[in-house]
Coordinates of C-alpha atoms in Angstrom, one line a residue:
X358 CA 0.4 -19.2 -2.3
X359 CA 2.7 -17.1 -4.2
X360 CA 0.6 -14.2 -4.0
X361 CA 0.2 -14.6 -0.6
X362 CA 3.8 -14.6 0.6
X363 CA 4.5 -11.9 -1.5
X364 CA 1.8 -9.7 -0.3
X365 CA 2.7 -10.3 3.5
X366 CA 6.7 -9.7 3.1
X367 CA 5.7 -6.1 0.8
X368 CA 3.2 -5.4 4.3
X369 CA 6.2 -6.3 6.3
X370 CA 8.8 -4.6 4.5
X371 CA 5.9 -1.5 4.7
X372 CA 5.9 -1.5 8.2
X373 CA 9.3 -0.5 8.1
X374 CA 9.0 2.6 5.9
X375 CA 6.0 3.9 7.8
X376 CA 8.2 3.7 10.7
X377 CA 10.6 5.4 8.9
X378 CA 8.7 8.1 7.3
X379 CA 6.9 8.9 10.5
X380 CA 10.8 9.3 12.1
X381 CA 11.1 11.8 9.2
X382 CA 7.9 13.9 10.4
X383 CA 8.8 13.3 14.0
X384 CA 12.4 15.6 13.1
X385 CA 10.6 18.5 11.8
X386 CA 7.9 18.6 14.5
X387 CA 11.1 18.3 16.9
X388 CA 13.1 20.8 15.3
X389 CA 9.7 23.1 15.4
X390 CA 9.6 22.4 18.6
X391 CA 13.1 23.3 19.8
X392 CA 12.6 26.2 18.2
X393 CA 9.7 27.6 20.1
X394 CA 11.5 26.7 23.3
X395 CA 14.2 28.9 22.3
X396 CA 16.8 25.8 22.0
X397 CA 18.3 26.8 18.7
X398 CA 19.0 29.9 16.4
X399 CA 17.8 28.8 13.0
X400 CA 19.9 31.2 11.1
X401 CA 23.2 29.9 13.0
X402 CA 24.1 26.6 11.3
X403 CA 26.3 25.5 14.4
X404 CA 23.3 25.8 16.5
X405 CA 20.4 24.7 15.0
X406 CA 20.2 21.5 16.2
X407 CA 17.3 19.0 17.3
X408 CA 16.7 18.6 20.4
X409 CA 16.8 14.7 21.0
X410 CA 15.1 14.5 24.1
X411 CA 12.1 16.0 22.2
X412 CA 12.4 14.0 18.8
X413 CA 12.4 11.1 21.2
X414 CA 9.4 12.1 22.7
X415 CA 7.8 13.0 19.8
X416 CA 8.4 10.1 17.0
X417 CA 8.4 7.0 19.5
X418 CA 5.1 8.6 20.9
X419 CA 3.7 8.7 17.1
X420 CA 5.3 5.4 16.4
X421 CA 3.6 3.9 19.5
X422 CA 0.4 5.3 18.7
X423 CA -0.3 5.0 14.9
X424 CA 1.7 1.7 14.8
X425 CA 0.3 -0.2 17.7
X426 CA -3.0 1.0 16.1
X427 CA -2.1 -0.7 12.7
X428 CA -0.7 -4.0 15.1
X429 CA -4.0 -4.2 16.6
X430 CA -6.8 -3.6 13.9
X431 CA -4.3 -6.0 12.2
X432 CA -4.1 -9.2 14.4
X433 CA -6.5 -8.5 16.9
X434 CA -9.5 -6.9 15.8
X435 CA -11.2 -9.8 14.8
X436 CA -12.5 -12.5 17.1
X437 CA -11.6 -16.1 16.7
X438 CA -10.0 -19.1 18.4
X439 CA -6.5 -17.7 17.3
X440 CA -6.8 -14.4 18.4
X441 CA -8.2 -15.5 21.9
X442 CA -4.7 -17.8 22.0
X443 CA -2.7 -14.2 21.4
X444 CA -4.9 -12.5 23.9
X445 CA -4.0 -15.0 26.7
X446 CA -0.8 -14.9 25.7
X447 CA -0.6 -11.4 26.5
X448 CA -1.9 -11.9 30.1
X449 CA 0.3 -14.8 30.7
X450 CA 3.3 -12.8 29.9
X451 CA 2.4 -9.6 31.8
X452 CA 2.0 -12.1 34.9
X453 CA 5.4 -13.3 33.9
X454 CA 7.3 -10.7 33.6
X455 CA 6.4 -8.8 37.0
X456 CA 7.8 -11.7 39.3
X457 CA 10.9 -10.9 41.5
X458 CA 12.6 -13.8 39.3
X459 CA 12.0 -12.5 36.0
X460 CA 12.9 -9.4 36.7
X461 CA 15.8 -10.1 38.2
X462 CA 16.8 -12.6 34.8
X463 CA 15.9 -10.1 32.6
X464 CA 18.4 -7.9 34.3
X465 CA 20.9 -10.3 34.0
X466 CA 20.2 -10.9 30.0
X467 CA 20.1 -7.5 29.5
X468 CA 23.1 -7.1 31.1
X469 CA 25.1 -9.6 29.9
X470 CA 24.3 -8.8 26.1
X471 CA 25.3 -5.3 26.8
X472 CA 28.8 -6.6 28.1
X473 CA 29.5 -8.9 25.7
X474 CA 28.4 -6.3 22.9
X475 CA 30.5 -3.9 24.1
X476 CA 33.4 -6.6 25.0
X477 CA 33.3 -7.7 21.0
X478 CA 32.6 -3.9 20.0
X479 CA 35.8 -2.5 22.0
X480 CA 37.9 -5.5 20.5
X481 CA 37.3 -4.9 16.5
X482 CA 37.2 -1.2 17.4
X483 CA 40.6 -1.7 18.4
X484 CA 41.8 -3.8 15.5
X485 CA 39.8 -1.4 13.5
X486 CA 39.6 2.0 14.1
X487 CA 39.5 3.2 10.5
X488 CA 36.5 1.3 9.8
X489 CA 35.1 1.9 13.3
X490 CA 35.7 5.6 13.6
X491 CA 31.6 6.8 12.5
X492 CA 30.2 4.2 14.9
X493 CA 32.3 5.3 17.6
X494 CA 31.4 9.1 17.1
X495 CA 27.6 8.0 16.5
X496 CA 27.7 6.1 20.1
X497 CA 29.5 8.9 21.6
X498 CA 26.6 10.9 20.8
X499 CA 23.9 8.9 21.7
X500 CA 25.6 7.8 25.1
X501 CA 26.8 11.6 25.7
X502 CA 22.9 12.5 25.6
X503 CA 22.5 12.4 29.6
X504 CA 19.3 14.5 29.4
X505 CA 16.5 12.6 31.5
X506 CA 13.9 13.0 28.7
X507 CA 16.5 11.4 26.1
X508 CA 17.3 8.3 28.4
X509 CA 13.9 7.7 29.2
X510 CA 12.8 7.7 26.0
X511 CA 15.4 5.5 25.3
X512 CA 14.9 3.2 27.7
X513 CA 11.5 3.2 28.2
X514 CA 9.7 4.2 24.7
X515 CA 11.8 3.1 22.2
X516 CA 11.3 -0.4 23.1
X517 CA 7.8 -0.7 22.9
X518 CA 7.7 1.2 19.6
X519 CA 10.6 -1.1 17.9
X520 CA 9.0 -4.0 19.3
X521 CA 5.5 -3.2 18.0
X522 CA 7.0 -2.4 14.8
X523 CA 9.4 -5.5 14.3
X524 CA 8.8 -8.2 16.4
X525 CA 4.5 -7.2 16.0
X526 CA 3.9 -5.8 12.7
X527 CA 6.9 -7.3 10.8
X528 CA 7.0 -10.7 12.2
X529 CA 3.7 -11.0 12.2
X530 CA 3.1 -10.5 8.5
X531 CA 6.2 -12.7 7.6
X532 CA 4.2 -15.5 9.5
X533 CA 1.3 -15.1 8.0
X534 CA 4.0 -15.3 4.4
X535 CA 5.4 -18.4 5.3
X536 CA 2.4 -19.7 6.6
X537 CA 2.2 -23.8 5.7
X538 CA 5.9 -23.7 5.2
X539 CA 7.9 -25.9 7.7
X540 CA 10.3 -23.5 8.8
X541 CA 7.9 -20.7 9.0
X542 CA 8.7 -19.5 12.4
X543 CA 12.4 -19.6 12.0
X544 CA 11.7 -17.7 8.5
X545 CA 9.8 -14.6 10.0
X546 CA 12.7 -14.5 12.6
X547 CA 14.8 -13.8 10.5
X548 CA 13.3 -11.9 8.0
X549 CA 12.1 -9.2 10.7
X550 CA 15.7 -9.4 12.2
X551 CA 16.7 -8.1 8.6
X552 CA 14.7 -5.4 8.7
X553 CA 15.8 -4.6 12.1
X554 CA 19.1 -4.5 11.4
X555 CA 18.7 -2.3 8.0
X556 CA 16.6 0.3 9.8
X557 CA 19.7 1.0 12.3
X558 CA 21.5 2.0 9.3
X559 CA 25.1 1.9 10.7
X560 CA 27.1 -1.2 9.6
X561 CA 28.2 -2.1 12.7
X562 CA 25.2 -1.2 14.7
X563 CA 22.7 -3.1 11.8
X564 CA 25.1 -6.2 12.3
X565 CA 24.2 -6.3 16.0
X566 CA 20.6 -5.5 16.1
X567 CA 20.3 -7.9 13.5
X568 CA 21.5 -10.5 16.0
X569 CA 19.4 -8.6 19.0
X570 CA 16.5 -9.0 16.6
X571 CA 16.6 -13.1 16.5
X572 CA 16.5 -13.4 20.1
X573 CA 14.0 -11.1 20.5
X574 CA 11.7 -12.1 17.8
X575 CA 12.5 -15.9 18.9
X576 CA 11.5 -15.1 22.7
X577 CA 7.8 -13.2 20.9
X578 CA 7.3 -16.8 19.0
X579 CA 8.0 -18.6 22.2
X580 CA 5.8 -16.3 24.9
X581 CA 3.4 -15.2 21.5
X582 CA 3.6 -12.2 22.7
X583 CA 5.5 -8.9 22.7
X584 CA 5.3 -7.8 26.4
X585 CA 8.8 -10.2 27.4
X586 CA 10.7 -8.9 24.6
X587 CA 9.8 -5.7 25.0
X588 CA 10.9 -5.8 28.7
X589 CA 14.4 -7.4 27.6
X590 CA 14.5 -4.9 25.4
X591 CA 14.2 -2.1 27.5
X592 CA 17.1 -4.0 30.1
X593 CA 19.2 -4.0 27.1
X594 CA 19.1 -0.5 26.5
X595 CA 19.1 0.9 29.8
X596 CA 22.5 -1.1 31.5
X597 CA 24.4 0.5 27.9
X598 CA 23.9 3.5 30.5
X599 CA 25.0 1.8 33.6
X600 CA 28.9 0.4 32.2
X601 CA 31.4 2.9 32.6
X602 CA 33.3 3.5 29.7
X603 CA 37.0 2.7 31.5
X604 CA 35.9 -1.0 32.0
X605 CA 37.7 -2.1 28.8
X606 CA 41.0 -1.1 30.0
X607 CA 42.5 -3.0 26.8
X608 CA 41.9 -6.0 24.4
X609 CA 42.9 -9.1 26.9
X610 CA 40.2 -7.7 29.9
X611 CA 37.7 -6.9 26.9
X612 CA 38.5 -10.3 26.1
X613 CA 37.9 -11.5 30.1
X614 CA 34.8 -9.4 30.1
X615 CA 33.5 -10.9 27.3
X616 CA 34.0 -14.5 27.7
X617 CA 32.5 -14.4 31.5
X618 CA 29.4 -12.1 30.1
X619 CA 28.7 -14.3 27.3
X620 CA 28.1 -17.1 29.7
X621 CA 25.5 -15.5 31.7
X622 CA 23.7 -14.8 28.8
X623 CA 23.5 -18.3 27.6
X624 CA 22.6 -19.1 30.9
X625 CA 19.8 -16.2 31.2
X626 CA 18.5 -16.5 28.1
X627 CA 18.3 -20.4 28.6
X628 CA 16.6 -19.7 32.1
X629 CA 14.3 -17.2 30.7
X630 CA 13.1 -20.0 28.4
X631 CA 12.8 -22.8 30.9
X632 CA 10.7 -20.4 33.6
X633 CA 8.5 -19.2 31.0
X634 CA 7.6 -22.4 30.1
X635 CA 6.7 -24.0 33.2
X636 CA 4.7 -20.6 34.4
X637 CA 2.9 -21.2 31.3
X638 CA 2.3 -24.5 32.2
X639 CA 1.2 -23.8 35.7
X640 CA -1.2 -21.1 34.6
X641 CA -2.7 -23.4 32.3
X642 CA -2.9 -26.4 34.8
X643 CA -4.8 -23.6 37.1
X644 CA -6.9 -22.6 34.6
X645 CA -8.3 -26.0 33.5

């Protein structure tokens, strides 16, 4: 038993460094290939920069493809009455996640998170700015990156990857780690929210990914399957494009903002929940 769990959490915790060491490749295949497009000068250090758009491109492409590789030969190569479960799962959620409805409550999760993260964000920045000042300057960055390749990548790629690698590969082996154990769902959600967090790096930004991760790894263990979180995902990420910076005008309207967002969350989130569950029910009901 002990052998087992510790097995599973060092496959977990590996998941995590090959995603990491294949970020590491992804640079220097970037950088080589901002070079040939004549982006940078490499013998001027002010210049010779990666282009993100292309890193993007390149490591959640690699990520994609050799993790979602390991994800499948993993947990769905083989055939067997559990397996068939996560298969169906997968269909269910794809027809899920394509109604009007969903889509539309999806957009209003990701939303909300973004406004309450930003709300609670602008707030301690604010009453912080010492401690703030690198995360502010790292966002600044990323947000200031309005390059079509970068924010499609973004949007679009680095959700699948992250939610292949966490909320697939991560969770998945935590589960099979706690397996027998009472709490084993609620174990692997939080384990591969740890992981999520720590592999953001920042402070600030690992505390709320950390928090991102639980919902999203708790909506995979509900649907058993990657495709809603992925989608909520990907609405999280895109609307941090779509609120304009001015919004927070100061710390009683971040404070408004915040407190109104929040409860549409609760209420998407809980929505989310309740309309998965009966479609699930329905589409079983049909089936039989």
């Amino acid at each position: 038993m002990k052998r087992k769990l510790l097995s599973n959490l060092i496959l977990a915790l590996g998941s995590v460094i090959l995603a990491s060491v294949l970020n590491v490749i992804a640079y220097f295949a970037a950088f080589a290939v901002t070079v040939m497009a004549g982006g940078v000068n490499v013998l001027d250090t002010d210049t010779a920069m990666v282009d993100q758009g292309y890193f993007n491109v390149i490591r959640y492409t690699i990520l994609i493809v050799i993790c979602g590789f390991v994800y499948y030969w993993a947990f769905y190569r083989k055939e067997n009455e559990e397996v068939s479960e996560r298969r169906n799962s997968v269909i269910t959620s794809l027809h899920f996640v394509i109604r009007p409805l969903t889509i539309f409550i999806v957009l209003l999760a990701g939303l909300s998170i973004q406004l309450t993260t930003d709300s609670i964000l602008y707030i301690l920045g604010e009453s912080f700015p010492t401690t703030f000042a690198s995360y502010k300057h790292m966002m600044e960055t990323f947000t200031g990156s309005k390059s079509a390749l970068f924010i499609f990548t973004a949007i679009a790629l680095g959700p699948i990857a992250e939610e292949i690698i966490f909320r697939g590969l991560a969770m998945r082996y935590s589960l099979r780690a706690f397996e027998g154990i009472k709490k084993a769902p609620l174990l692997a959600i939080v384990v591969q929210a740890l992981l999520f967090g720590i592999y953001h790096g920042n402070f600030v930004q690992a505390t709320y990914a950390f928090i991102f991760g639980l919902l999203l790894g708790a909506i995979a263990i509900k649907t058993n399957s990657l495709i809603p979180s992925i989608f909520l995902h990907m609405a999280i990420n895109g609307t941090l494009y779509l609120i304009p910076d001015k919004l927070f005008l100061n710390i009683p309207i971040s404070i408004c903002i915040g407190l109104v967002s929040l409860a549409f969350m609760i209420a998407a989130i809980m929505l989310l929940f309740i309309t998965y569950k009966n479609f699930a029910t329905q589409s079983e009901e049909s089936d039989s």
